[in-house]
XYZ file of C-alpha atoms in Angstrom:
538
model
C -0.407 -34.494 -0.769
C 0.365 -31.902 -3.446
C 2.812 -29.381 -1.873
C 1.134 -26.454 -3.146
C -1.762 -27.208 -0.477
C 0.563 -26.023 2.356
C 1.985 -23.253 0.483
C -1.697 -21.790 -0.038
C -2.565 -22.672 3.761
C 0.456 -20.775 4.803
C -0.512 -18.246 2.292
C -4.271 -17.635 3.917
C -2.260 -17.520 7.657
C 0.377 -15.047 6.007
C -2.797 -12.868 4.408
C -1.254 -10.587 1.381
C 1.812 -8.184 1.271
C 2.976 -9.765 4.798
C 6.625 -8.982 5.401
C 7.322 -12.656 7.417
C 7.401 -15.213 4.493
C 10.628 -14.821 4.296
C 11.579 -15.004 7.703
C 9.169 -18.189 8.311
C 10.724 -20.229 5.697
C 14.421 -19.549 6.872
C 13.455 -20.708 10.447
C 11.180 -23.877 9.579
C 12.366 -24.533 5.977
C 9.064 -24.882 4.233
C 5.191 -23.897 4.516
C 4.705 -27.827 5.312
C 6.913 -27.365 8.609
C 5.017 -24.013 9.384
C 2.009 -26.764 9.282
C 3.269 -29.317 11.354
C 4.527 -26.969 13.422
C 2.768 -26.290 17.063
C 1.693 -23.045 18.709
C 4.591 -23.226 21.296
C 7.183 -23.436 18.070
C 5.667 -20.942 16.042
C 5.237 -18.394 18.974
C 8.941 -19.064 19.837
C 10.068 -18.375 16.661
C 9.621 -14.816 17.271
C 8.562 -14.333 13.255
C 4.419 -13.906 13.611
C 1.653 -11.341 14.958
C -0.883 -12.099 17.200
C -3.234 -12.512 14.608
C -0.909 -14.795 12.264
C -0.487 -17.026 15.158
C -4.583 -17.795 15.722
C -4.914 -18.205 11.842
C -1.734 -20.768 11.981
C -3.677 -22.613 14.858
C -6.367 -23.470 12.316
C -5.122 -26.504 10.781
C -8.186 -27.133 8.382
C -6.808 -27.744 4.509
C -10.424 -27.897 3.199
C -10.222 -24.411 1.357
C -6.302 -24.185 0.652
C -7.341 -28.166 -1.070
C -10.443 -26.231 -3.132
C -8.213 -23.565 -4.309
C -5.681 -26.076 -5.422
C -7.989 -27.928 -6.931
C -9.857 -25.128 -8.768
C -6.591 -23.823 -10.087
C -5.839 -27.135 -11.815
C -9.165 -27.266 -13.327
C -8.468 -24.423 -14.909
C -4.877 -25.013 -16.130
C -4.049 -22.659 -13.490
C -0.345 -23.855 -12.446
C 1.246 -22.439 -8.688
C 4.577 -21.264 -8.066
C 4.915 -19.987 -4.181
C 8.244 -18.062 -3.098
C 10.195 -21.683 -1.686
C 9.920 -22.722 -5.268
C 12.928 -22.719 -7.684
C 11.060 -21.172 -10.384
C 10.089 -18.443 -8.490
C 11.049 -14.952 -9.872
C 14.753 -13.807 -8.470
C 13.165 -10.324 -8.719
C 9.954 -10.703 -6.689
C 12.429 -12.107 -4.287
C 13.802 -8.681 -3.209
C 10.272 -7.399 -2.408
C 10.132 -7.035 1.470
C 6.878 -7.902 0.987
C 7.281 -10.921 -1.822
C 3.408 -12.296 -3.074
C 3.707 -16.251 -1.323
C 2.023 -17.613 -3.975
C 1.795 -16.978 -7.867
C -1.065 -18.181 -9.445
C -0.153 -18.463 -13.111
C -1.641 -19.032 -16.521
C 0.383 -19.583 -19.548
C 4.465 -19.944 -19.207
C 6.429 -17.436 -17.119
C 9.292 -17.141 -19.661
C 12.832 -16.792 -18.622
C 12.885 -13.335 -17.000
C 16.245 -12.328 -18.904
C 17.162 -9.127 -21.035
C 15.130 -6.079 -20.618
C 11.612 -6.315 -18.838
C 9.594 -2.710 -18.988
C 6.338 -2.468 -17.268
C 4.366 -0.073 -19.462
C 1.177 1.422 -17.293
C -0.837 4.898 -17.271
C -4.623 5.767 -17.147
C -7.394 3.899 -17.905
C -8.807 6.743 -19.863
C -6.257 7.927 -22.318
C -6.257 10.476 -25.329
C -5.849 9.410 -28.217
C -2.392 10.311 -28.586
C -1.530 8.232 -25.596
C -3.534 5.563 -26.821
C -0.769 5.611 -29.811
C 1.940 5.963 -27.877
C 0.811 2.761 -25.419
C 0.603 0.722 -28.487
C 3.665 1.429 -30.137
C 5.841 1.869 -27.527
C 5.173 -1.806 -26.594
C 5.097 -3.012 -30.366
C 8.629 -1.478 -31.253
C 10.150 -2.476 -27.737
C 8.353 -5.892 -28.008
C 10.331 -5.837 -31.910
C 13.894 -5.222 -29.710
C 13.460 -8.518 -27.597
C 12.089 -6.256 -24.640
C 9.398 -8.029 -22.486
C 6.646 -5.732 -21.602
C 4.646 -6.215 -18.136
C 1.110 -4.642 -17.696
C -1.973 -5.142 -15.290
C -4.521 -5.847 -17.777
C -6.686 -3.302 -17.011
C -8.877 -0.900 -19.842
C -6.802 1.324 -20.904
C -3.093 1.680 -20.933
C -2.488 -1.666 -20.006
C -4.507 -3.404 -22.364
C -3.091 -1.325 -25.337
C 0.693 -2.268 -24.195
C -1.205 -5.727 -23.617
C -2.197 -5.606 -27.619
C 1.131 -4.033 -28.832
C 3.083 -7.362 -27.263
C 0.877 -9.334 -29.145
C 0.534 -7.205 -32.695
C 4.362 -7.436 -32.758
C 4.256 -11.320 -32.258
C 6.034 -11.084 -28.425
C 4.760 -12.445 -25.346
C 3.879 -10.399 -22.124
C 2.832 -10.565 -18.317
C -0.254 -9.441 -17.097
C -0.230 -8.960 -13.368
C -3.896 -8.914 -12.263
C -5.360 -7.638 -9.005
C -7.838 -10.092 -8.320
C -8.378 -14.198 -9.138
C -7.401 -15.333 -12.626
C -10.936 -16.512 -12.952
C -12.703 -13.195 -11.534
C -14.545 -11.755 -14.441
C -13.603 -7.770 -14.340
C -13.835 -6.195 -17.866
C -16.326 -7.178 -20.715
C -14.109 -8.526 -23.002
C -11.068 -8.762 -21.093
C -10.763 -12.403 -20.689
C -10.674 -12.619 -24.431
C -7.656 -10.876 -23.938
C -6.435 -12.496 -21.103
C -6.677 -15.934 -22.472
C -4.371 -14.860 -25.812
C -1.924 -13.347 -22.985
C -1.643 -16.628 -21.265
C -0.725 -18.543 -24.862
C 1.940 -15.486 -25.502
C 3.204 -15.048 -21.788
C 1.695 -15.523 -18.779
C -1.762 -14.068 -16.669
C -0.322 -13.970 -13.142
C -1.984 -13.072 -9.495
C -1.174 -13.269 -5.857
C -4.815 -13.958 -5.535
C -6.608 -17.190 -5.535
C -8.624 -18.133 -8.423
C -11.828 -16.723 -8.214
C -10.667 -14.052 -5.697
C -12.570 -10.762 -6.144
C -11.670 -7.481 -6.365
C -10.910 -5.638 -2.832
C -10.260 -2.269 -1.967
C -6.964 -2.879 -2.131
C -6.068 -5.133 -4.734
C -4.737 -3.012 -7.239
C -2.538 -1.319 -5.074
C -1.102 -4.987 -3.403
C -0.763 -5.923 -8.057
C 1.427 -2.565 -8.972
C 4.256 -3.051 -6.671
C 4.528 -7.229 -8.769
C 4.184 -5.062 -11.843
C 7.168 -2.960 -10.738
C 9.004 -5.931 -8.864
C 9.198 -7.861 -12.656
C 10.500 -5.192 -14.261
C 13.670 -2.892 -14.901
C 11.883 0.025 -15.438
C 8.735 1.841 -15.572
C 6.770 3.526 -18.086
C 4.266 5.637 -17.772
C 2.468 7.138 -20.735
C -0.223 9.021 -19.305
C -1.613 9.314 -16.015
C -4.081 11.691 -14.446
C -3.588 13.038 -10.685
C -5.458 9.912 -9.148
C -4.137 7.397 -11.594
C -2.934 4.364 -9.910
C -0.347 3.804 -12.114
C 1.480 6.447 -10.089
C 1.717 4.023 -7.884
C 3.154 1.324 -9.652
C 5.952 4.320 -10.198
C 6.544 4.796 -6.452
C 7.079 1.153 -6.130
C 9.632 1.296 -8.523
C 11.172 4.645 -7.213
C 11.386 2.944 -4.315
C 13.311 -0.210 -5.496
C 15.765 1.872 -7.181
C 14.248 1.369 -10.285
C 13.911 4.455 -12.891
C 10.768 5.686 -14.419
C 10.544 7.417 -17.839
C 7.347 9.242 -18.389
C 5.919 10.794 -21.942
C 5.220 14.380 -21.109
C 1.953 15.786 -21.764
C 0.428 19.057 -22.308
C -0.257 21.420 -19.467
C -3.910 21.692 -20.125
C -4.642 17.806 -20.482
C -5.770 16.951 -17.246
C -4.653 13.033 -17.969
C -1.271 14.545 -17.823
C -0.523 16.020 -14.342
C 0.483 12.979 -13.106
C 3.311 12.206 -15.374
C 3.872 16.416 -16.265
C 4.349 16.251 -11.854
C 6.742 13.046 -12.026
C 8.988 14.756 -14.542
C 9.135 17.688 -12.265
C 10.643 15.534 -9.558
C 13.735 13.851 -11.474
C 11.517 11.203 -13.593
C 13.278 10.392 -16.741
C 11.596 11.992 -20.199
C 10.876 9.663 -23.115
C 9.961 11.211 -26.332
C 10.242 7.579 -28.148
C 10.763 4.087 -27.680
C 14.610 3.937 -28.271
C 15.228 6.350 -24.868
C 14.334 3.164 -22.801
C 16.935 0.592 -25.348
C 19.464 3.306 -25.233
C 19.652 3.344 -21.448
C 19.431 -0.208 -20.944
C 22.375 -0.677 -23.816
C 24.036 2.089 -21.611
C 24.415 -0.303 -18.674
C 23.281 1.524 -16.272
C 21.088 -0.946 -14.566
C 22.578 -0.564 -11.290
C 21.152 1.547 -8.490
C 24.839 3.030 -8.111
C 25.024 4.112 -11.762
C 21.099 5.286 -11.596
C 22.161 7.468 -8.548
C 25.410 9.247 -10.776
C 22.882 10.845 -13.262
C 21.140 12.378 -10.477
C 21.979 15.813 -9.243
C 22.060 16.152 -5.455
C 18.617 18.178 -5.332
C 16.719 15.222 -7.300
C 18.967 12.791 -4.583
C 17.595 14.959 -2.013
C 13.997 14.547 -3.808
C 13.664 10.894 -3.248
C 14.866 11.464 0.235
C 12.066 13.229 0.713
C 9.765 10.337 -0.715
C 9.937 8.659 3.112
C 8.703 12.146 4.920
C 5.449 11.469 6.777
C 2.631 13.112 4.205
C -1.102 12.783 5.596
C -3.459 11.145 3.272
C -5.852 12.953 2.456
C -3.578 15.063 0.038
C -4.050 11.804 -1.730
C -7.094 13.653 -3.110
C -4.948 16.964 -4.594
C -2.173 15.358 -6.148
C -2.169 18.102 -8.652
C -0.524 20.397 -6.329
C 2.199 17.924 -4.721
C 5.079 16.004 -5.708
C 3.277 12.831 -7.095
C 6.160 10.424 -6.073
C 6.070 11.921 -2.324
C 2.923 11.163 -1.735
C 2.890 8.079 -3.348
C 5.707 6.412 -2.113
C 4.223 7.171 1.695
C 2.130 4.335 0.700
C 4.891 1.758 0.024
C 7.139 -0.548 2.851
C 6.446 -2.099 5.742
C 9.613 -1.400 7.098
C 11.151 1.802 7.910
C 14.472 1.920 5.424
C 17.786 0.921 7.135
C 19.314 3.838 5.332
C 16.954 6.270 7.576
C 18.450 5.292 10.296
C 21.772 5.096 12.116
C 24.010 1.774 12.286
C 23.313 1.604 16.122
C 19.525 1.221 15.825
C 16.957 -1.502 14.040
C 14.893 -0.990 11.501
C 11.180 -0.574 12.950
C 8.790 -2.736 11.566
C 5.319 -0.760 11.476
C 2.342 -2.005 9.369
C 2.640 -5.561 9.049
C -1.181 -6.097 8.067
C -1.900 -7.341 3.887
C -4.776 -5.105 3.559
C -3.236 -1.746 3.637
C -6.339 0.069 5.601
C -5.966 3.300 7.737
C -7.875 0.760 10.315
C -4.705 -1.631 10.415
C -2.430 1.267 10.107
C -3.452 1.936 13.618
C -4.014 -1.210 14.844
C -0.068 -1.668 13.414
C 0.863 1.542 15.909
C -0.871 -0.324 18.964
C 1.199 -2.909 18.225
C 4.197 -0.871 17.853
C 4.652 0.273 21.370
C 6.940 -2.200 22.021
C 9.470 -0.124 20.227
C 9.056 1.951 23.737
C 11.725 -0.231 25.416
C 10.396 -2.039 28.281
C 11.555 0.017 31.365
C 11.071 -0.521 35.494
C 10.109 2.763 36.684
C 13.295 4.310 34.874
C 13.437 7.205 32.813
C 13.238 6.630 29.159
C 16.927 7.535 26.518
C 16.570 10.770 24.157
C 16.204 8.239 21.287
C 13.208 6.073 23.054
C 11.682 9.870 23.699
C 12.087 10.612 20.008
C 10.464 7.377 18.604
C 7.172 7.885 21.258
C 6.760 11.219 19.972
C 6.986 10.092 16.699
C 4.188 7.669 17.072
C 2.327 9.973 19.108
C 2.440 12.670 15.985
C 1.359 9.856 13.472
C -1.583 9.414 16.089
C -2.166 12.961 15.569
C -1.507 12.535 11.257
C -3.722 9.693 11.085
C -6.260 10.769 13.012
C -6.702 14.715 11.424
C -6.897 13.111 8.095
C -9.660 11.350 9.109
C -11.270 13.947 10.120
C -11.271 15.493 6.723
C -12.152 12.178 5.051
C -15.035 11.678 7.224
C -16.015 16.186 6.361
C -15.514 15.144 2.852
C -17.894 12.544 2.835
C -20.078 14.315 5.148
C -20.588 17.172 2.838
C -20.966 14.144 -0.003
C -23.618 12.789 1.174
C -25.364 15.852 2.295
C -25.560 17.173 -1.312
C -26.555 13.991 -2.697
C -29.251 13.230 0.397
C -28.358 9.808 -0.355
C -27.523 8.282 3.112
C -26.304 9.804 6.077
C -22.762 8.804 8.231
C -24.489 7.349 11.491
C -22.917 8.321 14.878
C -24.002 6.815 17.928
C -24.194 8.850 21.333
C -20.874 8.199 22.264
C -19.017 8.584 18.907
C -16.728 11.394 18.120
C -19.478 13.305 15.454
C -18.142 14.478 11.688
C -16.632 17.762 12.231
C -17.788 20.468 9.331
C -16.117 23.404 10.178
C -13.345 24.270 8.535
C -10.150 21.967 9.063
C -8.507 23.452 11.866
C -4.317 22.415 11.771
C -3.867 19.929 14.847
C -0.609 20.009 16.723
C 0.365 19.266 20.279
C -0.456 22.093 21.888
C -3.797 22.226 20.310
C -5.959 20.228 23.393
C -9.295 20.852 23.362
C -11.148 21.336 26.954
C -12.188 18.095 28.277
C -16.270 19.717 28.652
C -16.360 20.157 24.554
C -19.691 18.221 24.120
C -20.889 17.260 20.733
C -23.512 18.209 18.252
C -27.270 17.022 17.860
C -27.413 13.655 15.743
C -30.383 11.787 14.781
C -29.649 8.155 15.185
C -30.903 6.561 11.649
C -31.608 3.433 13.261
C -34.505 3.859 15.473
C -35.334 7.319 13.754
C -35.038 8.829 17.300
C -33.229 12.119 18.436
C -29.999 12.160 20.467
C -30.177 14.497 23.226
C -29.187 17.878 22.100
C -26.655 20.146 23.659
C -26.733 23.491 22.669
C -24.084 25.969 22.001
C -21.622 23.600 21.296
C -19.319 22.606 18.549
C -18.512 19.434 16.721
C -15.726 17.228 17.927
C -13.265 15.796 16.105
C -11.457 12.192 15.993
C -8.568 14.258 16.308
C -9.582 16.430 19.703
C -10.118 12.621 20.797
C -6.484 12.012 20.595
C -5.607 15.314 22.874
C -8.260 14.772 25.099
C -10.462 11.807 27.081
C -8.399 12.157 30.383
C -4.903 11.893 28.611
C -2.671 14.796 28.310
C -0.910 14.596 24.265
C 1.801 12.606 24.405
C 4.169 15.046 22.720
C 3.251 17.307 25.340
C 3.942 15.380 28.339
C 7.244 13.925 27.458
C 8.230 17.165 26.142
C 7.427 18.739 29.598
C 8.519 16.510 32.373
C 10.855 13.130 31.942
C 8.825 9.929 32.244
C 8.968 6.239 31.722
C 8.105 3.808 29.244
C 4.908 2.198 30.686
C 3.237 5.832 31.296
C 3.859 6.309 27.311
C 2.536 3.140 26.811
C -0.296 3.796 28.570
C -1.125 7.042 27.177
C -0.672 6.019 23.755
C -3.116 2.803 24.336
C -5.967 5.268 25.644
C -5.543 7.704 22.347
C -5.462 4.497 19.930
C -8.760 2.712 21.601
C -9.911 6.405 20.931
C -9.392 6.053 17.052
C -10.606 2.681 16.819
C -13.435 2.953 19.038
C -14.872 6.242 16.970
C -13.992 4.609 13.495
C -16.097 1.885 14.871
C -19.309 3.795 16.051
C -18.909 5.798 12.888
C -18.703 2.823 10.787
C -16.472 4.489 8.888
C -14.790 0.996 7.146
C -15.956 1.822 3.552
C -14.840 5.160 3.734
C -11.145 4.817 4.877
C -8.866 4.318 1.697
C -6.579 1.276 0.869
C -3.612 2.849 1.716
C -0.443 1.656 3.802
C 1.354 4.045 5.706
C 4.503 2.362 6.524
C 6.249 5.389 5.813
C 4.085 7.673 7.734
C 6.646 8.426 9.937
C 10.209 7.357 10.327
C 10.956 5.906 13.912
C-alpha cells in the first residue's frame, strides 16, 4: 500500500496547523505505526487530545485512498513531513503542514527565497512595483514565493515568470479547487516553472480559515517578507506576523498617507519594519549576511526589541476591525502559535500549550481554555502556589477578553443586520441576548446582579413572542462570565486563598457559559478565523 495513504489518514486525525506531528512521529516513528497503533498506545503516549484520539480510532482508509488516488490523477505528487524531501524550513514551524500536496517540482530551496505578498486590490503604482520587484529579484537568482491570489500575488506570480524564473505558489485551498477566473491558467504555467503547493487535499474548498492556515507556509519558505501594499485588513499582514514571529525580517514599500491601501505597510514601518525603496535593499541585505536572528536583532534599537516583545501581549479581537489605529504587527501576531514562547517564561516553568485545534475559531479558542485547566495543578484540598494563582487568573481574564469581544462582534452584526433588514441573530429564551448599548469595559470587579433579566426577543422560528420583561437591560456574554451563581474568578482568588479544584470548577461553569450562548445564538458564521494562542501568556 502506497505510504502516502497513512500519511493523509494521519493527516485527517491530526486536522490542520496541529502542533503534535512532530511529537507523534518521534514516539511511533511513522504515520503507518500511528495506524497500527491501538487506543491504549496512543492514549499512553501522552501526545493527542481527546478529540485526536476518537478520530485515530477510526481506522477506515476509504477517503485518505480517494485523496491519494485523486492526487495522482492529476499529477498531483505528496510529500508529508517524515519524508526526506520535505522542506528543512517548514520543519521549524511548531505547527509544520503534515502533508504537501504539490504540483510541478519543488526546486532545491537554496540561495535567497522572498515571499512577495500585499493587497488584492493594488494601485497602480503597486501593481508596478509587484511586478518588478519579482522580475529583477527573479533576474538575481532570488526565488520568489506568493499565494496565488488576484492581486499582489499573481503580479509577483507573473514577474517570476516574465523574467524566465520559477516560483511557489502556496494556495489556501485544494490544488484542484477552482477560486479565480483565470487563475488556473496561471497556476498550471506555475507548476511547469516551480511548484503549486497546499496543505489541503485536492479538491479541498475554501474555509474560513484557509488563508490564514497558507500565509504562515508562505512565510515558513522564505527568508524574508515583502510587502508592497497592504490595506488595514489585508491578510498579507499576516503572512508578516508569521514571519516577525520566526525571526524573519519584513521590508515594506511605503505608501502615501492618504492611500488607504497603504496603512498597513505605512503602520508596519512605524513599528521597526524594514523600508525598501527598490529591489536591490532586499540583495544587499542578504549579501550582507545577516540572515541570522542574532545579527537581525543587532540592527534593532532596544525600543523596536521592546516592540516585538510586545507582539505576544494579549490584544482582544475585535480591534482586528481598526487596524488603522494599532500597531499592525501586535495585533497580528496575537493570532500566531500554539504555544506560549519559552522565552516568556522563566527556566523553572513549561511552556503552556493553549489552542491546539487546526481551525483557528474563537469557538475552539475556548474549547482550548476548557481544556487548559489542567495547567491548575492537580491539588487535594491544598492551597494553590503564587504562580498556579497567576496562571488561573490569567485564564480567567482571557475568559473575560474572549468573551467582551464577542460581545461587540455579535453588536456589530446586530446593528448589520438591522440596517440591512436582511435576517435577524436568533436567541432562544435562555440565550445571553445581543447587547446594543454602548460597550461597557469589563473587568473583575464589574459583576452584574444575578436578577439582570433580558430583553424581549421574537423567536424567528415559530414567529412567536418571548415573554417580555420590562424595564430591563440587555445582557451580555460577558455579564455571563461574572455571573450564573459563580463569583469571577479573579475576584475570588484575589480575595481569599483557595484550591485548585474550586478554580477548576469555577472556570468550567463560566466556559459552558460561552459555549452554551455561542450555541443558542448560533453565532458560528459570525466568529472570525482567528487563533489566539497568544491571547494571554500563562
Amino acid at each position: 500500500m502506497d505510504k502516502h495513504i497513512y500519511d493523509i489518514w494521519l493527516q485527517r486525525v491530526l486536522n490542520v496547523r496541529s502542533t503534535h506531528s512532530k511529537d507523534i512521529i518521534s514516539v511511533f516513528g511513522s504515520s503507518e505505526n500511528v495506524y497500527r497503533a491501538d487506543e491504549s498506545s496512543l492514549r499512553m503516549a501522552g501526545v493527542l487530545g481527546t478529540a485526536e484520539l476518537a478520530r485515530a480510532a477510526d481506522k477506515n482508509l476509504d477517503e485518505a485512498q480517494r485523496i491519494c488516488s485523486l492526487a495522482y490523477s492529476n499529477g498531483i505528487d505528496m510529500v508529508a513531513y517524515t519524508d526526506e524531501q520535505y522542506p528543512v524550513m517548514l520543519r521549524q514551524l511548531s505547527d509544520p503542514p503534515f502533508v504537501l500536496y504539490i504540483k510541478g517540482t519543488l526546486p532545491p530551496l537554496t540561495g535567497l527565497k522572498i515571499a512577495i505578498v500585499g493587497t488584492r486590490r493594488p494601485t497602480a503604482s503597486a501593481q508596478k512595483i509587484a511586478f518588478d520587484y519579482a522580475y529583477e529579484l527573479t533576474r538575481h537568482k532570488a526565488l520568489i514565493v506568493s499565494g496565488g491570489a488576484v492581486g499582489v500575488d499573481m503580479l509577483a506570480h507573473r514577474g517570476v515568470l516574465q523574467a524566465g524564473g520559477i516560483t511557489l505558489c502556496v494556495l489556501g485551498h485544494g490544488i484542484l479547487f477552482p477560486y479565480h477566473n483565470g487563475a488556473e491558467a496561471l497556476r498550471e504555467e506555475i507548476s511547469r516553472h516551480g511548484a503549486v503547493i497546499s496543505e489541503y487535499p485536492p479538491d479541498s474548498p475554501i474555509y474560513s480559515f484557509s488563508f490564514t492556515n497558507r500565509n504562515r507556509i508562505i512565510a515558513g519558505l522564505s527568508d524574508c517578507t515583502l510587502v508592497t501594499e497592504a490595506g488595514a485588513g489585508s491578510g498579507s499582514l499576516l503572512t508578516a506576523a508569521y514571519a516577525a514571529a520566526q525571526n524573519k525580517p519584513i521590508f515594506v514599500v511605503p505608501g502615501s498617507p492618504d492611500n488607504p491601501n497603504a496603512i498597513g505597510t505605512n503602520n508596519l514601518l512605524r513599528i521597526g519594519a524594514t523600508m525598501t525603496l527598490q529591489y536591490t535593499d532586499l540583495l544587499d541585505w542578504y549579501d550582507s549576511g545577516r540572515m541570522t536572528a542574532q545579527a537581525i536583532g543587532q540592527r534593532m534599537s532596544e525600543s523596536e526589541i521592546k516592540k516585538i516583545r510586545n507582539l505576544k501581549e494579549p490584544m482582544p479581537l475585535v480591534y482586528l476591525n481598526r487596524l488603522e489605529n494599532r500597531p499592525i504587527v501586535a495585533a497580528m501576531t496575537d493570532l500566531l502559535d500554539d504555544t506560549v514562547s519559552a522565552a516568556a517564561v522563566s527556566d523553572e516553568e513549561e511552556t503552556v500549550p493553549f489552542v491546539k485545534s487546526g481551525e483557528k475559531t474563537s469557538w475552539n479558542v475556548i474549547s482550548a481554555l476548557r481544556d487548559s485547566l489542567s495547567t491548575v495543578p492537580a491539588a487535594e484540598n491544598t492551597d494553590i502556589s503564587d504562580k498556579e494563582t497567576i496562571r488561573a487568573k490569567k485564564l480567567s481574564e482571557t475568559l473575560l477578553l474572549v468573551a467582551n469581544d464577542l460581545d461587540e462582534l455579535i453588536e456589530h452584526k446586530s446593528s448589520e443586520d438591522e440596517s440591512s433588514s436582511e435576517k435577524n441573530i436568533k436567541v432562544s429564551k435562555k440565550a445571553v441576548s445581543a447587547a446594543r448599548k454602548p460597550r461597557r469595559k469589563v473587568s473583575a470587579e464589574t459583576i452584574v446582579p444575578a436578577d439582570e433579566k433580558t430583553v424581549p426577543v421574537k423567536n424567528a422560528a415559530d414567529n412567536q413572542d418571548v415573554s417580555e420583561k420590562k424595564n430591563t437591560a440587555p445582557q451580555k456574554i460577558s455579564d455571563t462570565l461574572l455571573t450564573e451563581g459563580a463569583l469571577s474568578v479573579y475576584d475570588t482568588i484575589s480575595e481569599s486563598p483557595t484550591d485548585a479544584e474550586t478554580i477548576r470548577q469555577i472556570l468550567g461553569m463560566k466556559i459552558d457559559d460561552v459555549l452554551s450562548a455561542l450555541t443558542e445564538l448560533e453565532l458560528f458564521e459570525l466568529i472570525r478565523p482567528v487563533g489566539l494562542g497568544r491571547y494571554v501568556r500563562v
